[in-house]
Structures are given as structure tokens and as C-alpha cells.
Amino acid sequence: MTNPPIPFRPPVGLRLAAAAKAVSRAFDEEMAAAGGSMAIWQVLIAVKSRQTGNQRELAASMGIQGATLTHHLNGMEKSGLVTRARNPENRRVHAVELTPAGEALFLRLREVALGFNHRLRDGLADEDLDRFEHILDRLAANATKES
Amino acid sequence: MTNPPIPFRPPVGLRLAAAAKAVSRAFDEEMAAAGGSMAIWQVLIAVKSRQTGNQRELAASMGIQGATLTHHLNGMEKSGLVTRARNPENRRVHAVELTPAGEALFLRLREVALGFNHRLRDGLADEDLDRFEHILDRLAANATKES
DNA sequence: TATTGTTATACTCTATAACTATA
DNA sequence: TATAGTTATAGAGTATAACAATA
């Protein structure tokens, strides 16, 4: 009836989550100091890198639901960062575009992101990062494939 | 007035965040199916692996604030998973202990976590994971060190 | 006064369900 | 009917500030 200690070592997924949390938190702080946020930055990237896509695709590329993206876009539109206009050829589609303020914020946040990543990569060779990203991809694929 | 596309490649930090999100989400789903959650699992691990620590240390090991941990413990106490009793030697300290239900849930979630990690590691050699975790540590350290 | 933890409150991100507009 | 997106609502996780209990 005693309670023998169970040998225990934190699993790899937890290591990944903890590291990602620490990195995201530090990144968020720098984004906030520059007038942005992680979510805003992701939307700006998504809009900037695939201007033609509809919102559903945009949301998918961010890993969130369409309604969640609407939520973020509402805030960004209210802040004057983006505009949404119906596409004349298919008026169901809303074309999301950056305003000048949105473009300016994108450039500012990009500076922050580039600087952050430069610091993040300190002491890490490109080869290390390539392998690292390869394993990231593998983990994500393993996690999401049906057992 | 045209809009020349700015060459752009998602930074590494974003890759890390996206992979962690995908993995965490899949993990959360399995935890939920077993009656738990990521937060509950982390508390159980923290309590289980360092029973002597006070709540502040517990929170720190989870990367959250003390008040946030209280929030989780309130829920877990209400669910009958943990008890909190004052330490007679220093009555400011609340000793967090698992109830039998908490122990049972720990074991159940551990099964889920072990199975998940087994699947997660599919096709990855220990050597790969060692290097991977080393880089995770490095990234976390780089992110949190003052620039 | 300092330490430990809780309460009160609020913010952000996320989701689902029901809805509107358009095709 | 099907598709694109929005609105309404809710839940989880987090934080800060003020507080109570104890030392």
C-alpha cells in the first residue's frame, strides 16, 4: 500500500510546447512594444503573401477558423489596418487589403521579426535549423495523422 | 501605384509556433477524450514530479503566474482531483496533493501521453530528438535573454 | 514588512451555431 | 441549395491589482 515513486520524464511534446511558449511570449512582447501582436502579424503576413486568397484560405493558412479570422479582421479594420471590399466578380468574396497604416505596420513588425529571429538564431547554423524544421514538420505530420 | 510583391519567407519562430500549435491541438483532443486537458496534465505532472514545491514554484515550472495556477487548482479541486492543505510548519504554504481520483486521472492521462508521444516520434531516431531538443533549449534561451 | 496564496476582474484567442448575402 | 463571410455567444487560458493570512 506504499506509494512507490513512478519514474517519470517529461515527454517530447511537452518540451516542444514549453519552448514554443517561451519563444512566443518573448516575441509577443516585442510585437506589443511595436504596436502589434502575434495575431496581427500573422494576418499581415497572410494577406501580404497571398493577396488573392479568400478569407477561408487565409484562416486555414493561420490554422484557425473563419469566424476567428473575422474576429481579428474586425479589430484590425477598426484600427484602420485593413479594408474589406467585395470582389465585383464574385460579391460573396471579400478582398482583404492593407491600408497605408497596415503597410507601415507590416514593415515595422517585419523589422522586429527579423531582428528577433536574428537573435533567436544566435549560435545556430543554417544546417541545424534545416534539420530542426524538418523535424518540426515531421512532428506536426505525426501528430495530425490518424492513429 | 502597382504593388510590387515583397520577397517574404516565414521566419523560424513562426514555424516553431505553427508546429507547436498543431501538435498541442492534437494532444489536447486526446486529453479531452480521456477526461483531461493540457493544463490539467501539466498540473498533475508538476505536482507528481515535485511534491514538495510550493505553488509559486509549481507555477514557475509551468511558465504561468501564481494567480493563473490558482485558477486551475480551483477547477481541479472542485472536480475532486487535488486537495490543498496548509503546511503545519509554515501555514502560509499550501501543500497540493492528488486525491485518488487525481492519481487515477494522472495514470490515465499518462497512458494517453505515452501513446501520443510514441506516435509523435514515429520515424524519428533518438539521436534526431536529442539534437532537436537541444535546439529547442537554445531557441528558448536566445528568445528570453535580453538583447 | 515580507511572503504565500486567493479573489476579482478583464483581456485575448479560440470555437460553434445561427445568420445574411450572394451565387 | 451551396458558398463566403459575419454575428452572437461562450469557454479556456492568461494576466494584473488588490486582498487576506501568516511569518
CSV table of C-alpha atoms (C1' of nucleotides) in Angstrom, one decimal:
chain,number,residue,atom,x,y,z
A,1,MET,CA,0.0,0.0,0.0
A,2,THR,CA,3.0,2.3,-0.1
A,3,ASN,CA,3.3,4.6,-3.0
A,4,PRO,CA,6.4,3.7,-5.0
A,5,PRO,CA,7.6,6.8,-7.0
A,6,ILE,CA,6.7,6.4,-10.6
A,7,PRO,CA,9.7,7.0,-12.8
A,8,PHE,CA,8.8,10.0,-14.9
A,9,ARG,CA,10.4,12.2,-17.6
A,10,PRO,CA,8.5,15.0,-19.4
A,11,PRO,CA,7.6,13.8,-22.9
A,12,VAL,CA,8.9,15.5,-26.0
A,13,GLY,CA,5.6,17.1,-26.9
A,14,LEU,CA,5.8,19.0,-23.6
A,15,ARG,CA,9.3,20.1,-24.4
A,16,LEU,CA,8.1,21.5,-27.7
A,17,ALA,CA,5.1,23.3,-26.1
A,18,ALA,CA,7.2,24.8,-23.4
A,19,ALA,CA,9.9,26.1,-25.8
A,20,ALA,CA,7.3,27.4,-28.1
A,21,LYS,CA,5.5,29.2,-25.3
A,22,ALA,CA,8.7,30.8,-24.1
A,23,VAL,CA,9.6,32.0,-27.6
A,24,SER,CA,6.1,33.2,-28.4
A,25,ARG,CA,5.9,35.1,-25.2
A,26,ALA,CA,9.2,36.9,-25.9
A,27,PHE,CA,8.1,37.6,-29.4
A,28,ASP,CA,4.7,38.9,-28.3
A,29,GLU,CA,6.4,41.4,-26.0
A,30,GLU,CA,8.4,42.8,-28.8
A,31,MET,CA,5.4,42.9,-31.1
A,32,ALA,CA,3.4,44.7,-28.5
A,33,ALA,CA,6.2,47.2,-28.0
A,34,ALA,CA,6.0,48.0,-31.7
A,35,GLY,CA,2.2,48.4,-31.7
A,36,GLY,CA,1.3,44.9,-32.9
A,37,SER,CA,0.7,41.4,-31.7
A,38,MET,CA,1.3,37.9,-32.9
A,39,ALA,CA,-2.2,37.6,-34.3
A,40,ILE,CA,-1.9,40.9,-36.2
A,41,TRP,CA,1.5,39.9,-37.5
A,42,GLN,CA,0.2,36.6,-38.8
A,43,VAL,CA,-2.8,38.3,-40.5
A,44,LEU,CA,-0.4,40.8,-42.1
A,45,ILE,CA,1.8,38.0,-43.3
A,46,ALA,CA,-1.1,36.0,-44.7
A,47,VAL,CA,-2.6,39.0,-46.5
A,48,LYS,CA,0.8,40.1,-47.8
A,49,SER,CA,1.9,36.7,-49.1
A,50,ARG,CA,-1.3,35.6,-50.8
A,51,GLN,CA,-3.3,38.6,-51.6
A,52,THR,CA,-5.6,36.7,-53.9
A,53,GLY,CA,-6.8,34.1,-51.4
A,54,ASN,CA,-10.3,34.3,-49.8
A,55,GLN,CA,-10.7,34.5,-46.1
A,56,ARG,CA,-11.3,30.9,-45.6
A,57,GLU,CA,-7.9,30.1,-47.2
A,58,LEU,CA,-6.4,32.9,-45.1
A,59,ALA,CA,-7.8,31.3,-41.9
A,60,ALA,CA,-6.6,27.9,-42.9
A,61,SER,CA,-3.1,29.2,-43.5
A,62,MET,CA,-3.1,30.6,-40.0
A,63,GLY,CA,-4.6,27.4,-38.5
A,64,ILE,CA,-7.8,29.0,-37.2
A,65,GLN,CA,-11.5,29.0,-38.1
A,66,GLY,CA,-13.0,31.5,-40.5
A,67,ALA,CA,-15.0,33.1,-37.7
A,68,THR,CA,-11.9,33.6,-35.6
A,69,LEU,CA,-10.2,35.4,-38.5
A,70,THR,CA,-13.3,37.6,-38.8
A,71,HIS,CA,-12.8,38.5,-35.2
A,72,HIS,CA,-9.2,39.6,-35.8
A,73,LEU,CA,-10.1,41.4,-39.0
A,74,ASN,CA,-12.8,43.3,-37.2
A,75,GLY,CA,-10.2,44.6,-34.8
A,76,MET,CA,-7.7,45.4,-37.5
A,77,GLU,CA,-10.3,47.1,-39.6
A,78,LYS,CA,-11.4,49.2,-36.6
A,79,SER,CA,-7.8,50.1,-36.1
A,80,GLY,CA,-7.5,51.1,-39.7
A,81,LEU,CA,-5.0,48.5,-40.7
A,82,VAL,CA,-7.1,46.6,-43.3
A,83,THR,CA,-10.1,47.2,-45.6
A,84,ARG,CA,-12.5,44.6,-46.8
A,85,ALA,CA,-14.3,45.2,-50.1
A,86,ARG,CA,-16.5,42.8,-52.0
A,87,ASN,CA,-15.0,41.4,-55.2
A,88,PRO,CA,-17.1,42.6,-58.1
A,89,GLU,CA,-16.7,39.4,-60.0
A,90,ASN,CA,-18.0,37.3,-57.1
A,91,ARG,CA,-19.6,39.5,-54.5
A,92,ARG,CA,-19.5,36.8,-51.9
A,93,VAL,CA,-15.8,37.2,-51.7
A,94,HIS,CA,-14.4,39.9,-49.5
A,95,ALA,CA,-11.0,41.1,-50.7
A,96,VAL,CA,-8.8,42.0,-47.7
A,97,GLU,CA,-6.3,44.7,-48.4
A,98,LEU,CA,-3.8,46.5,-46.3
A,99,THR,CA,-4.3,50.3,-45.8
A,100,PRO,CA,-1.2,52.5,-45.8
A,101,ALA,CA,-1.2,52.2,-42.0
A,102,GLY,CA,-1.4,48.4,-42.4
A,103,GLU,CA,1.6,48.5,-44.8
A,104,ALA,CA,3.5,50.7,-42.4
A,105,LEU,CA,2.8,48.4,-39.5
A,106,PHE,CA,3.8,45.4,-41.6
A,107,LEU,CA,7.1,46.9,-42.4
A,108,ARG,CA,7.7,47.9,-38.8
A,109,LEU,CA,6.7,44.5,-37.4
A,110,ARG,CA,8.9,42.9,-40.1
A,111,GLU,CA,11.9,44.8,-38.7
A,112,VAL,CA,11.0,43.5,-35.3
A,113,ALA,CA,10.5,40.0,-36.5
A,114,LEU,CA,13.8,40.0,-38.5
A,115,GLY,CA,15.7,41.3,-35.5
A,116,PHE,CA,14.0,38.8,-33.2
A,117,ASN,CA,14.8,35.9,-35.5
A,118,HIS,CA,18.4,37.1,-35.9
A,119,ARG,CA,18.7,36.9,-32.1
A,120,LEU,CA,16.9,33.6,-32.0
A,121,ARG,CA,19.3,32.0,-34.4
A,122,ASP,CA,22.3,33.1,-32.5
A,123,GLY,CA,24.8,30.2,-32.4
A,124,LEU,CA,22.7,28.1,-34.7
A,125,ALA,CA,24.0,27.1,-38.2
A,126,ASP,CA,21.6,27.0,-41.1
A,127,GLU,CA,22.2,23.3,-41.3
A,128,ASP,CA,21.0,22.9,-37.7
A,129,LEU,CA,17.9,24.9,-38.5
A,130,ASP,CA,17.1,22.9,-41.7
A,131,ARG,CA,17.2,19.7,-39.7
A,132,PHE,CA,15.2,21.3,-36.9
A,133,GLU,CA,12.5,22.5,-39.2
A,134,HIS,CA,12.4,19.1,-40.9
A,135,ILE,CA,11.7,17.5,-37.5
A,136,LEU,CA,9.1,20.2,-36.7
A,137,ASP,CA,7.3,19.2,-39.9
A,138,ARG,CA,7.6,15.6,-39.1
A,139,LEU,CA,6.2,16.1,-35.6
A,140,ALA,CA,3.3,18.1,-36.9
A,141,ALA,CA,2.5,15.4,-39.5
A,142,ASN,CA,2.8,12.6,-37.0
A,143,ALA,CA,0.5,14.5,-34.5
A,144,THR,CA,-2.2,15.1,-37.0
A,145,LYS,CA,-2.3,11.8,-38.9
A,146,GLU,CA,-5.0,9.5,-37.6
A,147,SER,CA,-3.6,6.7,-35.4
B,1,MET,CA,0.9,52.7,-57.9
B,2,THR,CA,1.4,49.0,-58.6
B,3,ASN,CA,2.1,46.8,-55.6
B,4,PRO,CA,5.4,45.0,-56.1
B,5,PRO,CA,5.4,41.8,-54.1
B,6,ILE,CA,7.9,42.0,-51.2
B,7,PRO,CA,10.0,38.8,-51.1
B,8,PHE,CA,9.0,37.1,-48.0
B,9,ARG,CA,9.7,33.8,-46.2
B,10,PRO,CA,8.0,32.9,-42.9
B,11,PRO,CA,10.6,33.2,-40.1
B,12,VAL,CA,11.7,30.3,-38.0
B,13,GLY,CA,9.8,31.4,-34.9
B,14,LEU,CA,6.6,31.2,-36.8
B,15,ARG,CA,7.5,27.7,-38.0
B,16,LEU,CA,8.0,26.7,-34.4
B,17,ALA,CA,4.8,28.3,-33.3
B,18,ALA,CA,2.8,26.7,-36.1
B,19,ALA,CA,4.2,23.2,-35.4
B,20,ALA,CA,3.6,23.6,-31.7
B,21,LYS,CA,0.1,24.6,-32.3
B,22,ALA,CA,-0.7,21.7,-34.5
B,23,VAL,CA,0.9,19.2,-32.0
B,24,SER,CA,-0.8,20.8,-29.0
B,25,ARG,CA,-4.1,20.8,-30.6
B,26,ALA,CA,-3.9,17.1,-31.5
B,27,PHE,CA,-2.7,16.4,-28.0
B,28,ASP,CA,-5.5,18.4,-26.4
B,29,GLU,CA,-8.1,16.5,-28.3
B,30,GLU,CA,-6.8,13.2,-27.0
B,31,MET,CA,-6.5,14.6,-23.4
B,32,ALA,CA,-10.1,15.8,-23.6
B,33,ALA,CA,-11.3,12.4,-24.8
B,34,ALA,CA,-9.7,10.9,-21.7
B,35,GLY,CA,-11.4,13.5,-19.4
B,36,GLY,CA,-8.4,15.8,-19.0
B,37,SER,CA,-6.8,18.8,-20.7
B,38,MET,CA,-3.3,20.1,-21.4
B,39,ALA,CA,-3.5,22.4,-18.3
B,40,ILE,CA,-4.7,19.6,-16.0
B,41,TRP,CA,-2.0,17.3,-17.3
B,42,GLN,CA,0.7,19.9,-16.7
B,43,VAL,CA,-0.5,20.5,-13.1
B,44,LEU,CA,-0.6,16.7,-12.5
B,45,ILE,CA,2.9,16.4,-13.8
B,46,ALA,CA,4.2,19.3,-11.8
B,47,VAL,CA,2.6,18.0,-8.5
B,48,LYS,CA,3.7,14.5,-9.2
B,49,SER,CA,7.3,15.3,-10.0
B,50,ARG,CA,8.0,17.8,-7.3
B,51,GLN,CA,5.5,17.3,-4.5
B,52,THR,CA,7.5,19.4,-2.0
B,53,GLY,CA,7.4,22.6,-4.0
B,54,ASN,CA,5.1,25.5,-3.1
B,55,GLN,CA,2.6,26.9,-5.6
B,56,ARG,CA,4.8,29.7,-6.8
B,57,GLU,CA,7.5,27.2,-7.8
B,58,LEU,CA,4.8,25.0,-9.4
B,59,ALA,CA,3.6,27.9,-11.4
B,60,ALA,CA,7.1,28.8,-12.5
B,61,SER,CA,7.7,25.3,-13.7
B,62,MET,CA,4.6,25.6,-15.8
B,63,GLY,CA,5.6,29.0,-17.2
B,64,ILE,CA,2.5,30.8,-15.7
B,65,GLN,CA,1.7,33.2,-12.9
B,66,GLY,CA,0.7,32.1,-9.4
B,67,ALA,CA,-2.8,33.5,-9.8
B,68,THR,CA,-3.2,31.5,-13.0
B,69,LEU,CA,-2.2,28.4,-11.3
B,70,THR,CA,-4.8,29.1,-8.5
B,71,HIS,CA,-7.4,29.4,-11.2
B,72,HIS,CA,-6.5,25.9,-12.5
B,73,LEU,CA,-6.3,24.4,-9.0
B,74,ASN,CA,-9.7,25.8,-8.1
B,75,GLY,CA,-11.2,23.9,-11.0
B,76,MET,CA,-9.2,20.8,-10.2
B,77,GLU,CA,-10.2,21.0,-6.5
B,78,LYS,CA,-13.8,21.4,-7.5
B,79,SER,CA,-13.5,18.3,-9.7
B,80,GLY,CA,-12.0,16.4,-6.8
B,81,LEU,CA,-8.6,15.9,-8.4
B,82,VAL,CA,-6.5,17.7,-5.8
B,83,THR,CA,-6.6,18.9,-2.2
B,84,ARG,CA,-4.9,21.9,-0.7
B,85,ALA,CA,-3.9,21.8,2.9
B,86,ARG,CA,-1.8,24.3,4.8
B,87,ASN,CA,1.6,23.1,5.8
B,88,PRO,CA,1.7,23.0,9.7
B,89,GLU,CA,5.3,24.1,9.7
B,90,ASN,CA,4.7,27.2,7.6
B,91,ARG,CA,1.0,27.8,7.4
B,92,ARG,CA,1.4,30.2,4.5
B,93,VAL,CA,2.3,27.3,2.3
B,94,HIS,CA,-0.5,25.2,0.8
B,95,ALA,CA,0.5,21.6,0.1
B,96,VAL,CA,-1.1,20.5,-3.1
B,97,GLU,CA,-1.8,16.7,-3.1
B,98,LEU,CA,-3.5,14.4,-5.6
B,99,THR,CA,-6.7,12.7,-4.5
B,100,PRO,CA,-7.2,9.1,-5.5
B,101,ALA,CA,-9.2,10.4,-8.4
B,102,GLY,CA,-6.3,12.7,-9.3
B,103,GLU,CA,-3.9,9.8,-9.1
B,104,ALA,CA,-6.2,7.8,-11.4
B,105,LEU,CA,-6.5,10.6,-13.9
B,106,PHE,CA,-2.8,11.0,-13.8
B,107,LEU,CA,-2.3,7.4,-14.8
B,108,ARG,CA,-4.9,7.5,-17.4
B,109,LEU,CA,-3.5,10.7,-19.0
B,110,ARG,CA,-0.1,9.3,-18.8
B,111,GLU,CA,-1.2,6.4,-20.9
B,112,VAL,CA,-2.6,8.8,-23.4
B,113,ALA,CA,0.6,10.9,-23.3
B,114,LEU,CA,2.8,8.0,-23.8
B,115,GLY,CA,0.8,6.7,-26.7
B,116,PHE,CA,0.7,10.1,-28.2
B,117,ASN,CA,4.4,10.6,-27.9
B,118,HIS,CA,5.1,7.1,-29.4
B,119,ARG,CA,3.1,8.2,-32.4
B,120,LEU,CA,4.7,11.6,-32.4
B,121,ARG,CA,8.2,10.0,-32.6
B,122,ASP,CA,7.4,7.7,-35.4
B,123,GLY,CA,10.3,7.7,-37.9
B,124,LEU,CA,12.5,9.8,-35.6
B,125,ALA,CA,15.6,8.4,-34.1
B,126,ASP,CA,16.6,9.2,-30.5
B,127,GLU,CA,19.7,11.0,-31.9
B,128,ASP,CA,17.4,13.3,-34.0
B,129,LEU,CA,15.3,14.1,-31.0
B,130,ASP,CA,18.3,14.8,-28.8
B,131,ARG,CA,19.6,17.3,-31.3
B,132,PHE,CA,16.0,18.7,-31.7
B,133,GLU,CA,15.6,19.2,-28.0
B,134,HIS,CA,19.0,20.8,-27.8
B,135,ILE,CA,17.9,23.4,-30.4
B,136,LEU,CA,14.6,23.9,-28.6
B,137,ASP,CA,16.6,24.8,-25.5
B,138,ARG,CA,18.8,27.1,-27.4
B,139,LEU,CA,15.9,28.9,-29.0
B,140,ALA,CA,14.2,29.4,-25.7
B,141,ALA,CA,17.4,30.7,-24.2
B,142,ASN,CA,18.0,33.0,-27.1
B,143,ALA,CA,14.5,34.3,-27.0
B,144,THR,CA,14.5,35.2,-23.4
B,145,LYS,CA,17.9,36.6,-23.0
B,146,GLU,CA,18.0,40.4,-23.1
B,147,SER,CA,19.1,41.7,-26.4
C,1,DT,C1',7.3,44.4,6.4
C,2,DA,C1',7.8,40.3,3.5
C,3,DT,C1',5.9,36.1,1.8
C,4,DT,C1',2.2,32.8,0.2
C,5,DG,C1',-1.7,32.3,-1.9
C,6,DT,C1',-6.6,33.9,-3.3
C,7,DT,C1',-10.2,36.8,-5.2
C,8,DA,C1',-11.9,40.0,-8.5
C,9,DT,C1',-11.8,41.4,-12.9
C,10,DA,C1',-10.6,41.7,-17.6
C,11,DC,C1',-8.3,40.6,-21.9
C,12,DT,C1',-7.1,37.6,-25.9
C,13,DC,C1',-7.6,33.7,-28.7
C,14,DT,C1',-10.4,30.4,-29.9
C,15,DA,C1',-14.7,27.8,-31.2
C,16,DT,C1',-19.6,26.5,-32.6
C,17,DA,C1',-24.2,27.7,-34.2
C,18,DA,C1',-27.2,30.6,-36.4
C,19,DC,C1',-27.5,34.1,-39.7
C,20,DT,C1',-27.1,37.2,-44.1
C,21,DA,C1',-25.7,37.9,-48.7
C,22,DT,C1',-24.7,36.1,-52.9
C,23,DA,C1',-24.5,32.6,-56.5
D,1,DT,C1',-29.0,24.5,-52.4
D,2,DA,C1',-24.2,25.8,-51.8
D,3,DT,C1',-20.7,29.1,-50.7
D,4,DA,C1',-18.4,33.3,-48.3
D,5,DG,C1',-18.3,35.7,-44.6
D,6,DT,C1',-20.4,37.8,-40.2
D,7,DT,C1',-22.7,38.0,-35.7
D,8,DA,C1',-23.7,36.2,-31.3
D,9,DT,C1',-22.3,33.7,-27.7
D,10,DA,C1',-19.3,31.1,-24.9
D,11,DG,C1',-15.2,28.8,-23.0
D,12,DA,C1',-10.3,28.3,-21.9
D,13,DG,C1',-6.1,30.3,-20.6
D,14,DT,C1',-3.8,34.0,-19.2
D,15,DA,C1',-2.7,38.5,-16.6
D,16,DT,C1',-2.7,42.4,-13.1
D,17,DA,C1',-4.2,44.5,-8.9
D,18,DA,C1',-5.9,44.4,-4.6
D,19,DC,C1',-6.6,41.5,-0.7
D,20,DA,C1',-6.1,38.1,3.4
D,21,DA,C1',-3.4,35.2,6.1
D,22,DT,C1',0.8,34.1,8.0
D,23,DA,C1',5.5,34.9,9.4
